[in-house]
Structure formats: structure tokens, C-alpha cells
PDB file of C-alpha atoms and ligand atoms in Angstrom:
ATOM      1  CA  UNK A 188     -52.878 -96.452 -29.496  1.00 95.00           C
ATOM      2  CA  UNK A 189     -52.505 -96.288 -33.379  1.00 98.00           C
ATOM      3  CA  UNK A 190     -50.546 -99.174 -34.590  1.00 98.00           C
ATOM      4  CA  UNK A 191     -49.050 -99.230 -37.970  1.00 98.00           C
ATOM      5  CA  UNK A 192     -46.625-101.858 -39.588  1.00 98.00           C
ATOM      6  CA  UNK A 193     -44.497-101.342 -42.260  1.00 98.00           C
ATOM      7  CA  UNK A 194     -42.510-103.780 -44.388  1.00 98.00           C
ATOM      8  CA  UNK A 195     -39.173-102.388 -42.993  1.00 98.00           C
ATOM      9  CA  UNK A 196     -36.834 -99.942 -40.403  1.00 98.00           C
ATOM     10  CA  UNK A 197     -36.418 -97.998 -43.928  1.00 98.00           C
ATOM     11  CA  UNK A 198     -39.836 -97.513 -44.266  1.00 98.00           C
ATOM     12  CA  UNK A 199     -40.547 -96.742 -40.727  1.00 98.00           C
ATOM     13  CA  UNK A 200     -37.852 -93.908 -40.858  1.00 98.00           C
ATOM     14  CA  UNK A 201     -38.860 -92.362 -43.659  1.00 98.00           C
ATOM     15  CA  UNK A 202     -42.468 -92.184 -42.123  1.00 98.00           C
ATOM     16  CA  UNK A 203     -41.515 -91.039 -38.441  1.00 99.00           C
ATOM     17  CA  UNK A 204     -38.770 -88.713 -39.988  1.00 99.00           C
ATOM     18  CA  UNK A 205     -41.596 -87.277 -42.096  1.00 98.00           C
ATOM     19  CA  UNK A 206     -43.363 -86.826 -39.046  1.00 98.00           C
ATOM     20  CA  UNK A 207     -40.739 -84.791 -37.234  1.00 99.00           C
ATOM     21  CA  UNK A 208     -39.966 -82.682 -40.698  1.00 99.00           C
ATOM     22  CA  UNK A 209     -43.705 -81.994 -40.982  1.00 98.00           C
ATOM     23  CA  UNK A 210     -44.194 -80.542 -36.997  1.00 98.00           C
ATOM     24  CA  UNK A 211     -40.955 -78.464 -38.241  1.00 98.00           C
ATOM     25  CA  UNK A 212     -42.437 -76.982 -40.847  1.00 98.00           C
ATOM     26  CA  UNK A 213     -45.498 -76.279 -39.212  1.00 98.00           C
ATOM     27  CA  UNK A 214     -44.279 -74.970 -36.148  1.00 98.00           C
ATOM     28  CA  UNK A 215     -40.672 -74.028 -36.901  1.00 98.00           C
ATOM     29  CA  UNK A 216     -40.445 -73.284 -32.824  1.00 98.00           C
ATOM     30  CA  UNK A 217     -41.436 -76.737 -31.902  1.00 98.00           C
ATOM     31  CA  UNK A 218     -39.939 -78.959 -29.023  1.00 99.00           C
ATOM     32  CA  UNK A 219     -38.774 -82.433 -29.710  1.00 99.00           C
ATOM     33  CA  UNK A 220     -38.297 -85.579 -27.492  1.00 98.00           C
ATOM     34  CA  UNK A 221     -35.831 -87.417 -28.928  1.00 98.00           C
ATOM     35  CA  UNK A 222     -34.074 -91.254 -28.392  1.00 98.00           C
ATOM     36  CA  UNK A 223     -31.012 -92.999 -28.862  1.00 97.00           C
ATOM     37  CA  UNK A 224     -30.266 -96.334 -29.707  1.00 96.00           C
ATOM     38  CA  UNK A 225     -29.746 -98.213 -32.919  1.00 96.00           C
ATOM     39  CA  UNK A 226     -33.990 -98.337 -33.489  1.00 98.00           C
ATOM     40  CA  UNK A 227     -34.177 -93.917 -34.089  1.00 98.00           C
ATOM     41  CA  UNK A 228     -31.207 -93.898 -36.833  1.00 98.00           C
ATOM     42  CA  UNK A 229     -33.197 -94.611 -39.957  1.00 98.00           C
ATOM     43  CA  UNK A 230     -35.537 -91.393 -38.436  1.00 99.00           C
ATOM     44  CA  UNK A 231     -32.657 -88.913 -38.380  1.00 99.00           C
ATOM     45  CA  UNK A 232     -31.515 -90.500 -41.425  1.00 98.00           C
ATOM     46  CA  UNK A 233     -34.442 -89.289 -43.357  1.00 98.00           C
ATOM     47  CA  UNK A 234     -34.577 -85.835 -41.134  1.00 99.00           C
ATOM     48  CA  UNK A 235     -31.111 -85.162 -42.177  1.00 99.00           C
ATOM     49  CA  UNK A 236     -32.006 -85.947 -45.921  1.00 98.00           C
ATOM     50  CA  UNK A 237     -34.469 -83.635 -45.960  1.00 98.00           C
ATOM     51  CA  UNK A 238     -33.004 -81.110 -44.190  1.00 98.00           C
ATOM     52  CA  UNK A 239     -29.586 -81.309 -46.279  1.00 98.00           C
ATOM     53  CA  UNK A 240     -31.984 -81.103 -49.352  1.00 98.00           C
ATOM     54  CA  UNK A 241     -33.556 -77.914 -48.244  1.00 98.00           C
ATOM     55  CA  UNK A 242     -37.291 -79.097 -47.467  1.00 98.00           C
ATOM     56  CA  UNK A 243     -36.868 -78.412 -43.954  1.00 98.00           C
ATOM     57  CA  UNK A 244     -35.063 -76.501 -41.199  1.00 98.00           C
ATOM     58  CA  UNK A 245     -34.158 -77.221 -37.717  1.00 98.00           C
ATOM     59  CA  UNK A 246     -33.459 -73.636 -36.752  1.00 98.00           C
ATOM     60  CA  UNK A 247     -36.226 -72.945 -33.974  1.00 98.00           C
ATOM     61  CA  UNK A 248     -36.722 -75.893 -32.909  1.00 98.00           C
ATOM     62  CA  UNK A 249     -35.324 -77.295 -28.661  1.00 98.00           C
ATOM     63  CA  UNK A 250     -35.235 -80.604 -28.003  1.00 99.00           C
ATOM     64  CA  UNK A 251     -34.446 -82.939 -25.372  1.00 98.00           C
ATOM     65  CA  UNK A 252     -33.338 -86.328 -25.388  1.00 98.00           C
ATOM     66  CA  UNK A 253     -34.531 -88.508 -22.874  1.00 98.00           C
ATOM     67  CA  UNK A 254     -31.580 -90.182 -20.866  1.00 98.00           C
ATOM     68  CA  UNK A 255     -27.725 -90.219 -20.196  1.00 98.00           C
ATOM     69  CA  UNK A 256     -25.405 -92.218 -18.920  1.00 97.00           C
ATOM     70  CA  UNK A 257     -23.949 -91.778 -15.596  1.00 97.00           C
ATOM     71  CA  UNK A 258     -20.255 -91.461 -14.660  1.00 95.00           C
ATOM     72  CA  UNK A 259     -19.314 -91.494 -18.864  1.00 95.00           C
ATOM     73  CA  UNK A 260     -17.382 -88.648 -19.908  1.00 93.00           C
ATOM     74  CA  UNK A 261     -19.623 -86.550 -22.205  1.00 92.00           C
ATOM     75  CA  UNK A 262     -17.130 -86.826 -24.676  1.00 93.00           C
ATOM     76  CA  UNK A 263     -16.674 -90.036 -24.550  1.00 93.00           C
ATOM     77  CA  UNK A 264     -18.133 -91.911 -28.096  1.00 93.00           C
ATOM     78  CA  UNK A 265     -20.729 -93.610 -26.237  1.00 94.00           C
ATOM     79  CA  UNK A 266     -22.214 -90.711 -23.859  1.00 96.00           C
ATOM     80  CA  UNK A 267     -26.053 -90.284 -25.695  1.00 97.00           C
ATOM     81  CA  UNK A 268     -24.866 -86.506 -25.915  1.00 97.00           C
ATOM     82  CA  UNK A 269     -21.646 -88.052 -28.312  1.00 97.00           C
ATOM     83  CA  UNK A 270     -24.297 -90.259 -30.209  1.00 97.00           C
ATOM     84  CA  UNK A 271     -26.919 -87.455 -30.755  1.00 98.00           C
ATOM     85  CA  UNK A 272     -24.043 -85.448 -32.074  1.00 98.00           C
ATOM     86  CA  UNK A 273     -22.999 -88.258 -34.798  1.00 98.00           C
ATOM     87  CA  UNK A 274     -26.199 -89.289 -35.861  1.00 98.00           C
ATOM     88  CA  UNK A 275     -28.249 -86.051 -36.037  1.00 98.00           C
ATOM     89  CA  UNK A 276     -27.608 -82.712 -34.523  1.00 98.00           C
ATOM     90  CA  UNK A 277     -23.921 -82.562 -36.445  1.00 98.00           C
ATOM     91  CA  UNK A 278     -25.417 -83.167 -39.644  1.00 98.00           C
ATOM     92  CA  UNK A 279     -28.630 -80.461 -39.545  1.00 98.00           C
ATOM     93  CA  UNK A 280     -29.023 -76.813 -39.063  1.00 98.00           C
ATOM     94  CA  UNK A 281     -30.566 -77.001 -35.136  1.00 98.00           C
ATOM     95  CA  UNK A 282     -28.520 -74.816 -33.107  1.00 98.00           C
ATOM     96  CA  UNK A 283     -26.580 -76.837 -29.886  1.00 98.00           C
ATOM     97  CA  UNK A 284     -27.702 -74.491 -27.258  1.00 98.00           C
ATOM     98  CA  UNK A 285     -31.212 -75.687 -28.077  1.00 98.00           C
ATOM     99  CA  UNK A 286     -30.826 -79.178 -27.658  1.00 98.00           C
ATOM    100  CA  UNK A 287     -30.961 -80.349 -24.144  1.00 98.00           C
ATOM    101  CA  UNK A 288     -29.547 -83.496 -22.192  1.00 98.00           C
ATOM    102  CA  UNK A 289     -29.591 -84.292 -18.254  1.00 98.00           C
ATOM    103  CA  UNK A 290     -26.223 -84.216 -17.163  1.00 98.00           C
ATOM    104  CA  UNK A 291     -25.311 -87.912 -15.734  1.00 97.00           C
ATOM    105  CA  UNK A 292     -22.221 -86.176 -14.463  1.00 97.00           C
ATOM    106  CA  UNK A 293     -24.250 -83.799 -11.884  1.00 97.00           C
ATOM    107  CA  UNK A 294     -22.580 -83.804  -8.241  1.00 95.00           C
ATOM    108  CA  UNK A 295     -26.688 -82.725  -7.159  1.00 97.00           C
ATOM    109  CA  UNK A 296     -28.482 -85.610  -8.994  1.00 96.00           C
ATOM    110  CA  UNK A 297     -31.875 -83.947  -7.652  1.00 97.00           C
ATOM    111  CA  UNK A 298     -31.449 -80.405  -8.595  1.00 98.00           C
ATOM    112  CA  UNK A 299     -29.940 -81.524 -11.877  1.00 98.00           C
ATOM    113  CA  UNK A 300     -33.101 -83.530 -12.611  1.00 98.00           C
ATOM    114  CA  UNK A 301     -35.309 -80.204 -11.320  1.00 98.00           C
ATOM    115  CA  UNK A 302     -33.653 -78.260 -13.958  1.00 98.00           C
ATOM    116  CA  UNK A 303     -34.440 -80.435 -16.677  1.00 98.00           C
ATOM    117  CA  UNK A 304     -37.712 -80.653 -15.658  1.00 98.00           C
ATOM    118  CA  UNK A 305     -38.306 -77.052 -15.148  1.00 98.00           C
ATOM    119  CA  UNK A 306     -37.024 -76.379 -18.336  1.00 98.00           C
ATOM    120  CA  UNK A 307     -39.051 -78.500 -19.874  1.00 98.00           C
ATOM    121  CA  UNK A 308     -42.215 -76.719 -18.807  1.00 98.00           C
ATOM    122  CA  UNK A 309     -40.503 -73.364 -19.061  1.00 98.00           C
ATOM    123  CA  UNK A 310     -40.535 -73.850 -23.137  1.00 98.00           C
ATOM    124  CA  UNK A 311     -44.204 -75.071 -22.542  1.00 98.00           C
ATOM    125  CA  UNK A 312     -43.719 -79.160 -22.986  1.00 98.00           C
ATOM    126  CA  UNK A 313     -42.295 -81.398 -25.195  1.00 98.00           C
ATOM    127  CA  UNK A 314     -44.908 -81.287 -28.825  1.00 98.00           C
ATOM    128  CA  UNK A 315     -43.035 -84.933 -29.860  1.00 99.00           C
ATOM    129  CA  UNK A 316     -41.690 -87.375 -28.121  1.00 99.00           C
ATOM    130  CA  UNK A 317     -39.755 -90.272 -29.858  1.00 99.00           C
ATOM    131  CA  UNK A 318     -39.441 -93.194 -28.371  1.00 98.00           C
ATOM    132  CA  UNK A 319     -37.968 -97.009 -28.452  1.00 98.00           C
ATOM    133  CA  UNK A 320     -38.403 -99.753 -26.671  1.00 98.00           C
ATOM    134  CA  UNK A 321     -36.337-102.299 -24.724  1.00 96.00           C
ATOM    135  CA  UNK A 322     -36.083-105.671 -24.657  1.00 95.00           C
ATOM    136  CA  UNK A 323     -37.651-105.792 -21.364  1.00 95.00           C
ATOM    137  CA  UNK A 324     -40.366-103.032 -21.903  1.00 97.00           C
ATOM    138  CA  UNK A 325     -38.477 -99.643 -20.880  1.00 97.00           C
ATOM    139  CA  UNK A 326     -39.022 -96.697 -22.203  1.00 98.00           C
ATOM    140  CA  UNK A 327     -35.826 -94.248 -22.074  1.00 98.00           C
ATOM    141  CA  UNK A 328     -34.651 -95.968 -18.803  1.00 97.00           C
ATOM    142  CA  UNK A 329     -37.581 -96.308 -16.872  1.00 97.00           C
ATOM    143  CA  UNK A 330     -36.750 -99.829 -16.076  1.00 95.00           C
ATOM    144  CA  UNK A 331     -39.591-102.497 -14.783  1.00 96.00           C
ATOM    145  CA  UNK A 332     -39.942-101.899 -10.964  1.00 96.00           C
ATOM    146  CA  UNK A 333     -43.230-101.559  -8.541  1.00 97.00           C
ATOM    147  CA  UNK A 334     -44.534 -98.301  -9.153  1.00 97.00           C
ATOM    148  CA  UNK A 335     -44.639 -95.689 -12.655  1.00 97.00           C
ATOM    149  CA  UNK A 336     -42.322 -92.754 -12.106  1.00 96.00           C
ATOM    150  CA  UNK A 337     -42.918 -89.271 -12.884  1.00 97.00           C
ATOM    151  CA  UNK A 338     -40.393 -87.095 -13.501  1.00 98.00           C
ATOM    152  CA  UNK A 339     -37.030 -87.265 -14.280  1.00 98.00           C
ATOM    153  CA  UNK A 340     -34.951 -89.264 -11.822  1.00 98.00           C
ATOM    154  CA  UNK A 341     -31.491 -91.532 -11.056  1.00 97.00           C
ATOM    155  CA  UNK A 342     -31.962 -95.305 -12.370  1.00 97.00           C
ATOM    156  CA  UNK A 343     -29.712 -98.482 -11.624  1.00 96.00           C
ATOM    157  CA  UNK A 344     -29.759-100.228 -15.150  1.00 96.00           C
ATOM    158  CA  UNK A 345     -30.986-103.951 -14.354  1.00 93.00           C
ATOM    159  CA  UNK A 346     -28.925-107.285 -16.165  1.00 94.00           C
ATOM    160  CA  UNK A 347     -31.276-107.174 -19.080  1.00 89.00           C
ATOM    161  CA  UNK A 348     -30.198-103.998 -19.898  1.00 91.00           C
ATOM    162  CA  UNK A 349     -26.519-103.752 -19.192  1.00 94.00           C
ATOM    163  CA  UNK A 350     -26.412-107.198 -21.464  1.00 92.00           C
ATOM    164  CA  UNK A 351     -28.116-105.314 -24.252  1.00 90.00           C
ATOM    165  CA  UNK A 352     -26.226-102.325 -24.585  1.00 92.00           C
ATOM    166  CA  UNK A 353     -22.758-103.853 -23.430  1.00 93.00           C
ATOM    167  CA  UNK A 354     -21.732-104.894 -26.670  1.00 92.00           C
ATOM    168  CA  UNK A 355     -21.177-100.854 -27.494  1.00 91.00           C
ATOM    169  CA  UNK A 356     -18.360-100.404 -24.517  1.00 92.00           C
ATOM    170  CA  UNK A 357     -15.352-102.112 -24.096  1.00 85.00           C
ATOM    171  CA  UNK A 358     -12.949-103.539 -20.518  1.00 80.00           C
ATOM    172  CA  UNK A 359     -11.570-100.202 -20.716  1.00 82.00           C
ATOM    173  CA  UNK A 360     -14.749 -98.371 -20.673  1.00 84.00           C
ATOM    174  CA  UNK A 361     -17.437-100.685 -19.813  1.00 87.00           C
ATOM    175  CA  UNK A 362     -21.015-100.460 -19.861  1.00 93.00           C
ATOM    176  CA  UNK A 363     -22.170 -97.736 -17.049  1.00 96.00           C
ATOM    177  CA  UNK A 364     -24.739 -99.353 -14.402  1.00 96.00           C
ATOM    178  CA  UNK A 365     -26.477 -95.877 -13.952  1.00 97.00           C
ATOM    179  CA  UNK A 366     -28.216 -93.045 -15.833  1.00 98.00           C
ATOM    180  CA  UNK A 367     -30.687 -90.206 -15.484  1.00 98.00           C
ATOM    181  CA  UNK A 368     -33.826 -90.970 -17.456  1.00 98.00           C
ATOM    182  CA  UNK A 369     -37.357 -89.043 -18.007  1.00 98.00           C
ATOM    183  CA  UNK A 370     -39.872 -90.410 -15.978  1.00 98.00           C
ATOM    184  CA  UNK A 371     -42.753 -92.232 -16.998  1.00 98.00           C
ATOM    185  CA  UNK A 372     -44.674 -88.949 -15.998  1.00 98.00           C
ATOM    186  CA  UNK A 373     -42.448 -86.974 -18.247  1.00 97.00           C
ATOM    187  CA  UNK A 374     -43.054 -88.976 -21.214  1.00 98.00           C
ATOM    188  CA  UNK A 375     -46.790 -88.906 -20.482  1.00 98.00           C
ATOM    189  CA  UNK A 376     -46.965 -84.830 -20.789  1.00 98.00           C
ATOM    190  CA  UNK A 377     -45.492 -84.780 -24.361  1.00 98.00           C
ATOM    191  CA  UNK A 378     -48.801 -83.897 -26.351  1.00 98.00           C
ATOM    192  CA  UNK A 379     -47.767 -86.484 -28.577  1.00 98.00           C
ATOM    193  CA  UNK A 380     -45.780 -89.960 -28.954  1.00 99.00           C
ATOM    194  CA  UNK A 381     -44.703 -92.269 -31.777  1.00 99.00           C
ATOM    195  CA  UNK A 382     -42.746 -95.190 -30.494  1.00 99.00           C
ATOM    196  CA  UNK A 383     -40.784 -97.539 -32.901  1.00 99.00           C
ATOM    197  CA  UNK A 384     -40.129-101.444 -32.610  1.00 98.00           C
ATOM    198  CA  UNK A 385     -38.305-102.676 -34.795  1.00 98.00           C
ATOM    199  CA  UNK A 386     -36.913-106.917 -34.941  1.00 98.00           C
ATOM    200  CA  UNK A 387     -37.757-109.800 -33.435  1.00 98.00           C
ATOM    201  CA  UNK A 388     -35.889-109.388 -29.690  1.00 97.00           C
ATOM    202  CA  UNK A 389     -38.625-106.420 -29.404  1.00 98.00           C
ATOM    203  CA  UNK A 390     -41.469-109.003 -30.150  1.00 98.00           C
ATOM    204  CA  UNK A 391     -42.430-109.454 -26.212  1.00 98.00           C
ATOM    205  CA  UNK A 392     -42.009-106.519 -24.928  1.00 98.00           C
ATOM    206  CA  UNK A 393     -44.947-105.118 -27.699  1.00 98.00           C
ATOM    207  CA  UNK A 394     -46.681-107.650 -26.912  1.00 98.00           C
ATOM    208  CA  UNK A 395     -47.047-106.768 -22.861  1.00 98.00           C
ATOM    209  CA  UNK A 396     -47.335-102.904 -24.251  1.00 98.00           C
ATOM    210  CA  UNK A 397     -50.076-103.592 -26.185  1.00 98.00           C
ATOM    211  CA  UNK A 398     -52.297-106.042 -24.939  1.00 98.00           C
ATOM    212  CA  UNK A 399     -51.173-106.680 -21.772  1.00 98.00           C
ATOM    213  CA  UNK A 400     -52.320-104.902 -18.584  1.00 98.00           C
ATOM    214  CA  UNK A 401     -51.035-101.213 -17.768  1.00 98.00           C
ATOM    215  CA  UNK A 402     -48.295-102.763 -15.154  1.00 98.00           C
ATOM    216  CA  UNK A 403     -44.680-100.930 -13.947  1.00 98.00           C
ATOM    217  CA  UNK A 404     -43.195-104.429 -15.064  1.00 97.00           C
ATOM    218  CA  UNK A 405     -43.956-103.221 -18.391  1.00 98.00           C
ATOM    219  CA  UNK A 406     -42.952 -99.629 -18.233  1.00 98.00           C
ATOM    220  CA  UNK A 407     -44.452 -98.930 -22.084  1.00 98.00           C
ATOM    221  CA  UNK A 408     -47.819-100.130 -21.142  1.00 98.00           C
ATOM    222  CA  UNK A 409     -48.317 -96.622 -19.642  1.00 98.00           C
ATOM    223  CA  UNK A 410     -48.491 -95.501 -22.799  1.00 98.00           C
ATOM    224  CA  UNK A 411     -52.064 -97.191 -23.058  1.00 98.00           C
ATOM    225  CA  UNK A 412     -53.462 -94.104 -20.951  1.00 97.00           C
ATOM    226  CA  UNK A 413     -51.798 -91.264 -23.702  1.00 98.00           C
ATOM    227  CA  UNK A 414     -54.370 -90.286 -25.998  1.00 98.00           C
ATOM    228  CA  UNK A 415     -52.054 -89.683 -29.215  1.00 98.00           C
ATOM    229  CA  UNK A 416     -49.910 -92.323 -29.037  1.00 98.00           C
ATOM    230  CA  UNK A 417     -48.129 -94.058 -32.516  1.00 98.00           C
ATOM    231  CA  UNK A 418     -46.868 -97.425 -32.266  1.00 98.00           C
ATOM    232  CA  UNK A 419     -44.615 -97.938 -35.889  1.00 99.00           C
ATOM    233  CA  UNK A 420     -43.980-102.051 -36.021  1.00 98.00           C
ATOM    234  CA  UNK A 421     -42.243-103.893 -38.440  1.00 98.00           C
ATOM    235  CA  UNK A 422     -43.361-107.503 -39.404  1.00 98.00           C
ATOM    236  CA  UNK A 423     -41.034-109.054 -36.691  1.00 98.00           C
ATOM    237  CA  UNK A 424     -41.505-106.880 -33.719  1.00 98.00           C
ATOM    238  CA  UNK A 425     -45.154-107.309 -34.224  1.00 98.00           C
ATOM    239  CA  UNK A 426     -45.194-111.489 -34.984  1.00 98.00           C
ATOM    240  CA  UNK A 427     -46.730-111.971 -31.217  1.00 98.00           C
ATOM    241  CA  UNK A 428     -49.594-109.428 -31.373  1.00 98.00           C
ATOM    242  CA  UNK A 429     -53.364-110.789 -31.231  1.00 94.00           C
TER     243      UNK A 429
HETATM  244  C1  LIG B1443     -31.629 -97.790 -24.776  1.00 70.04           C
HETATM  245  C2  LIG B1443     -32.298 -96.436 -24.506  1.00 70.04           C
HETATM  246  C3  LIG B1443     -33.741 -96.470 -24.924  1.00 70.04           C
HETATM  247  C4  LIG B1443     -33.868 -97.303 -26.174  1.00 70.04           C
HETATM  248  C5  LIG B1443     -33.598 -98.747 -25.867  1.00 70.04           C
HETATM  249  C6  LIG B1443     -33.545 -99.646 -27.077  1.00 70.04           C
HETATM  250  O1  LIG B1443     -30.725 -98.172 -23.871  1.00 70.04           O
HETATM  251  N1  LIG B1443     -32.171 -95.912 -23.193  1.00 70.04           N
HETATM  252  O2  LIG B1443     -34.199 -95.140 -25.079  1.00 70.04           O
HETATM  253  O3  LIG B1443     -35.167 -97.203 -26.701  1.00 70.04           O
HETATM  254  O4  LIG B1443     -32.478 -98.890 -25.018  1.00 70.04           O
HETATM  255  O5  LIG B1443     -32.388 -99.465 -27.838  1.00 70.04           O
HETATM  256  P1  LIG B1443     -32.231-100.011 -29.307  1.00 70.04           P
HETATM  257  O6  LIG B1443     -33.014 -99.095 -30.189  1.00 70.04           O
HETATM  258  O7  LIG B1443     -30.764 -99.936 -29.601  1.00 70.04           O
HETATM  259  O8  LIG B1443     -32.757-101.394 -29.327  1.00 70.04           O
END
């Protein structure tokens, strides 16, 4: 794993934004992994600059993100097909039919995961994958648990994470305890990842990525057997490392 720190989330956007501008312009058909959460908005910040300024165009390119909600309206502001919408895809030139979400709504929860999947490989695997972290090591919402999974699949969201991402619902809405997630597996196959920590609540769960043992209690720690794998820190999520 490469690990870089910069002095800030600005900084960190600008160079993992640069990152998914540069694959664009070199492969203007290339497939994206993307994330949600308040750690990827300074990226698509800086992608939307870019593209807004003309450097850079979205056009070609497919993506998909790597998890939904389940039983939340899709239109509803809080479904990760609403956020994508608001913080990237409304604001550049990529074309909606390309970008690609599982569908936490799906009566067949198996078959809907199968077509992800299959689609994935269909358009020949994702090129980059962007990932957070949370607070208790997953990665999209591959939760700690017993074994890795592989591809995509039905999760039940544990405490830590409900808490964490509570504070965006409200009583009327509140916080689903479900989603469909990427596997473990399915993050593994993207040919490459860059993963972004950013504050001091992330501090542990780097910590257990990076120097602790390759353990399903840590879900990220898989990404120790990935051989081009970026690990952007700022000074407080990296304050525990060795
Ligand atoms: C979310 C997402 C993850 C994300 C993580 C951290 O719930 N499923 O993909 O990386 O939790 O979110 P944040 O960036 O807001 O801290």
C-alpha cells in the first residue's frame, strides 16, 4: 500500500480528483468505482471544477457506486443514488444511463446483486475504485463479521454504523438498518484503489488497515493483498500509525 499524507481534505481532493480527471483523459471509456459519504466531496469537488472548466470530460466514462440503502425511496434526499446526483453526476457531463447503483429496493435481492455483478464484468471491471473508510473499518458496507465477502450481497448495518450516519435522517425517515454493498471480492477486482481518511474518528480504523493483521474485523485490511492500492491520510486520520 502507498500511503501519502497531505496537510488537508482540500489537498487530498484536489489530488484524488486529479487522479480520476487524469484516467478520463487517458481513457475517455474508463469505469469508475465511486463512494459516498462526507470524506469523497472535496474529490468531486475538484472533478467538477475541472470538468466545468473544460480540462476534462465525463462523456464515456460508466461508473458504479458501491452501496445503497435498503427500503429508502430512491428519491428520497438521502438514497446514495439522491447524493451522487447532488454532489457529482448533476454537475458534469457523464451521461445517467452510465452510472450504475444496486437497487436496495429489489423484491429478488440475489438476482439484483447478479446483475450488478454481471455488469460489472460485462464492461470488463471497474479501472478505479474510490473508497472511504468507516469508523469501524468498512469499506462500502462490508461491515466487520467472520469471514471476507466476495461479491455483492444484502448487509444488516451494525450500531456503529447506524450511530454514524443517523445524524443525516430524521423520526420521520430514520436511518435504514439495511443496504446492498460490493463485496470485499468486488472491491478487490478493481485494477486499482485509492482510499481516503480523513479526521481523527478515522484514526483506528487506519491504524488496524495498515498495520494490523489482514482480519474480517477489519474489513479494509483486505486491501493489504491489492497490489495498487493508495491510502490518501491527512495529519489526524494518520496520528496512530507506527
Ligand atoms: C458510509 C459508506 C462508506 C463510507 C463510510 C464513511 O456509510 N457506506 O462507503 O466510506 O460510511 O463515511 P464518511 O466519509 O461520511 O465518514
Amino acid at each position: 500500500m502507498k500511503i501519502i499524507k497531505l496537510p488537508s481534505e482540500i489537498e487530498i481532493g484536489q489530488a484524488v480528483g486529479d487522479m480520476f480527471c487524469a484516467l478520463a483523459q487517458q481513457n475517455p471509456q474508463a469505469v469508475f468505482g465511486l463512494a459516498t459519504g462526507a470524506t469523497p466531496i472535496p474529490t468531486y469537488q475538484r472533478m467538477i471544477a475541472r470538468c466545468k472548466a473544460g480540462e476534462v470530460s465525463f462523456a464515456g466514462v460508466t461508473t458504479f457506486n458501491l452501496d445503497e440503502y435498503c427500503n429508502l425511496p430512491e428519491a428520497h434526499p438521502q438514497s446514495y443514488r439522491s447524493f451522487m446526483r447532488a454532489q457529482l453526476f448533476g454537475q458534469i457531463d457523464i451521461l445517467p444511463q452510465n452510472t450504475h447503483f444496486l437497487d436496495g429496493n429489489a423484491s429478488d435481492e440475489l438476482a439484483e446483486c447478479q446483475r450488478f455483478d454481471a455488469l460489472v464484468e460485462q464492461v470488463g471491471g471497474i479501472d478505479l475504485q474510490l473508497l472511504g473508510i468507516g469508523r469501524n473499518g468498512h469499506i462500502g458496507f462490508n461491515e466487520p463479521d467472520d469471514t471476507f465477502t466476495d461479491g455483492s450481497f444484502k448487509v444488516e448495518l451494525t450500531p456503529s454504523t447506524i450511530a454514524a450516519n443517523s445524524v443525516y435522517f430524521t423520526e420521520d425517515v430514520p436511518m435504514p438498518t439495511h443496504a446492498m454493498t460490493m463485496g470485499v471480492g468486488s472491491i478487490l477486482r478493481a485494477k486499482e484503489i485509492v482510499l481516503i481518511a480523513t479526521g481523527s474518528a478515522k484514526a483506528e480504523a487506519i491504524k488496524a488497515m495498515i498495520e494490523g493483521p489482514v482480519d474480517p474485523q477489519s474489513p479494509a485490511s483486505a486491501l493489504q493483498k491489492h497490489k495498487n492500492v493508495t491510502i490518501y491520510l491527512d495529519p489526524a486520520a494518520a496520528s496512530l500509525l507506527e
